[in-house]
Structure formats: structure tokens, C-alpha cells
Coordinates of C-alpha atoms in Angstrom, one line a residue:
M1 CA -25.0 -18.9 -2.1
T2 CA -21.6 -18.4 -3.5
S3 CA -18.6 -20.3 -2.2
I4 CA -15.5 -18.4 -1.2
E5 CA -12.3 -19.8 -2.5
P6 CA -9.7 -20.6 0.3
R7 CA -6.9 -18.1 0.7
I8 CA -4.3 -20.8 0.2
T9 CA -4.6 -24.0 -1.8
L10 CA -2.0 -26.8 -2.3
N11 CA -1.9 -28.9 -5.4
P12 CA 0.4 -31.9 -5.8
Q13 CA 2.4 -31.8 -9.1
Q14 CA 3.5 -34.9 -10.8
H15 CA 5.7 -33.4 -13.6
R16 CA 9.4 -32.9 -13.1
V17 CA 10.6 -29.7 -11.6
Q18 CA 14.3 -28.7 -11.5
V19 CA 15.9 -25.7 -9.9
S20 CA 19.3 -24.4 -10.8
I21 CA 21.5 -21.4 -10.3
G22 CA 24.5 -20.8 -12.6
G23 CA 24.2 -24.2 -14.1
T24 CA 24.2 -26.0 -10.7
V25 CA 21.1 -28.1 -10.0
L26 CA 19.9 -27.5 -6.5
A27 CA 16.6 -29.4 -6.7
D28 CA 15.1 -32.1 -8.9
T29 CA 11.7 -33.6 -8.1
T30 CA 8.4 -35.1 -9.3
R31 CA 6.8 -34.4 -5.9
A32 CA 6.4 -30.6 -5.9
L33 CA 3.4 -28.9 -4.3
E34 CA 2.0 -25.8 -6.1
L35 CA 0.9 -23.3 -3.5
R36 CA -1.6 -20.7 -4.6
E37 CA -2.3 -17.8 -2.4
R38 CA -4.7 -15.0 -3.3
G39 CA -2.9 -11.9 -4.5
Y40 CA 0.4 -13.8 -5.2
P41 CA 1.8 -15.8 -8.1
P42 CA 1.8 -19.6 -7.7
R43 CA 4.9 -21.0 -6.0
L44 CA 6.3 -24.5 -6.2
Y45 CA 7.4 -26.0 -2.9
I46 CA 9.9 -28.9 -3.2
P47 CA 10.4 -31.6 -0.6
R48 CA 13.7 -31.3 1.3
E49 CA 14.7 -34.8 0.3
D50 CA 14.8 -33.6 -3.3
V51 CA 16.8 -30.5 -2.6
R52 CA 20.7 -30.5 -2.4
M53 CA 20.5 -29.0 1.1
E54 CA 24.3 -29.4 1.5
R55 CA 24.7 -26.7 -1.2
L56 CA 22.6 -24.2 0.7
T57 CA 23.4 -22.2 3.8
R58 CA 20.8 -20.8 6.2
S59 CA 20.9 -17.0 6.1
E60 CA 19.8 -14.7 9.0
T61 CA 16.7 -13.5 7.1
V62 CA 13.4 -14.4 8.6
T63 CA 10.0 -13.2 7.4
H64 CA 6.5 -13.6 8.8
C65 CA 3.3 -14.5 6.9
P66 CA 0.1 -14.3 8.9
F67 CA -1.3 -17.3 7.1
K68 CA 1.8 -19.6 6.9
G69 CA 4.1 -18.5 9.8
D70 CA 7.8 -17.6 10.0
A71 CA 9.9 -18.4 6.9
A72 CA 13.7 -19.2 7.2
Y73 CA 15.8 -18.3 4.2
F74 CA 18.7 -20.1 2.5
S75 CA 21.5 -18.8 0.3
F76 CA 23.7 -20.4 -2.4
G77 CA 27.2 -19.1 -2.4
A78 CA 27.1 -15.3 -3.0
N79 CA 23.4 -15.6 -4.0
A80 CA 21.5 -14.5 -0.9
D81 CA 18.1 -15.7 0.1
V82 CA 17.4 -17.9 -2.9
A83 CA 15.0 -20.2 -1.1
W84 CA 12.8 -20.2 2.0
S85 CA 11.0 -22.7 4.2
Y86 CA 8.3 -22.6 6.8
E87 CA 9.8 -25.1 9.2
R88 CA 7.0 -24.7 11.8
P89 CA 4.1 -23.5 9.8
L90 CA 0.8 -22.4 11.3
E91 CA -2.0 -24.8 11.9
G92 CA -3.5 -25.9 8.6
M93 CA -0.3 -25.4 6.7
E94 CA 1.7 -28.3 8.2
T95 CA 2.0 -30.0 4.8
I96 CA 4.7 -27.5 3.7
A97 CA 6.9 -28.0 6.8
E98 CA 9.5 -30.1 5.0
Y99 CA 9.4 -28.2 1.8
L100 CA 11.4 -25.3 0.2
A101 CA 10.3 -22.7 -2.3
F102 CA 12.8 -21.0 -4.6
D103 CA 12.8 -17.3 -5.7
D104 CA 12.3 -17.6 -9.4
A105 CA 14.0 -14.1 -9.8
K106 CA 17.2 -15.7 -8.4
A107 CA 17.0 -19.3 -9.6
V108 CA 15.9 -21.0 -12.8
V109 CA 12.8 -23.1 -12.1
T110 CA 12.2 -25.5 -15.0
E111 CA 9.0 -27.6 -15.3
G112 CA 8.8 -30.6 -17.6
Q113 CA 6.8 -33.7 -17.9

């Protein structure tokens, strides 16, 4: 009998992760979660406590994932929708409720030790 890998897995990361746009650091943490979802590249989710939330503004964009729920988006200055958060995720994904993921096409995500 073969086991089926779960659609989504969360893996705590202990190395340092920084996120910046245009030289401005928006997040700095050693408590990121790596979310792996079949069919998508891995994403790092960062606790809100480690994100400079005062530098972000909520945009009007909302998307829906049938496995995680509704995502709210955040912008940084003229940079629209640079991050998103599942503030009320679906059952089984509650762990990511107070976390943000950043779009690595719009922000520089640096991983260290």
C-alpha cells in the first residue's frame, strides 16, 4: 500500500529569513513556516510579529484557495499586493492564521543561517 503525500505540508524553519523591497526591510524572522502545496513552489510564511505591518497597507484584493481559504493582500507604497495572509483559514490550516507570505517576484526574500 502506498501512502499519499498530503496536499499541503507546513515545516518550521529555524534559519533567518528577511524580506525587503527597494532596500527597506519589511520582515526579519527565525520563525518562518515553509508551506509546500502540490503543484506550487514552496512559500515562506512569516509571523505577523516579525513583519513591519505599519509599513504595509491592506489592498482591496482578495483571492480564494479551496484548501486554505480567503487571502487578504497587502501593498507597500506603490508596490501592489506584495504579501498575503489567510486571516481566517479553513479547518486544518489554522496554523497560518497570523502569518504573511510575500510574493518573491515583488520582494527580495533572503534566507540565511
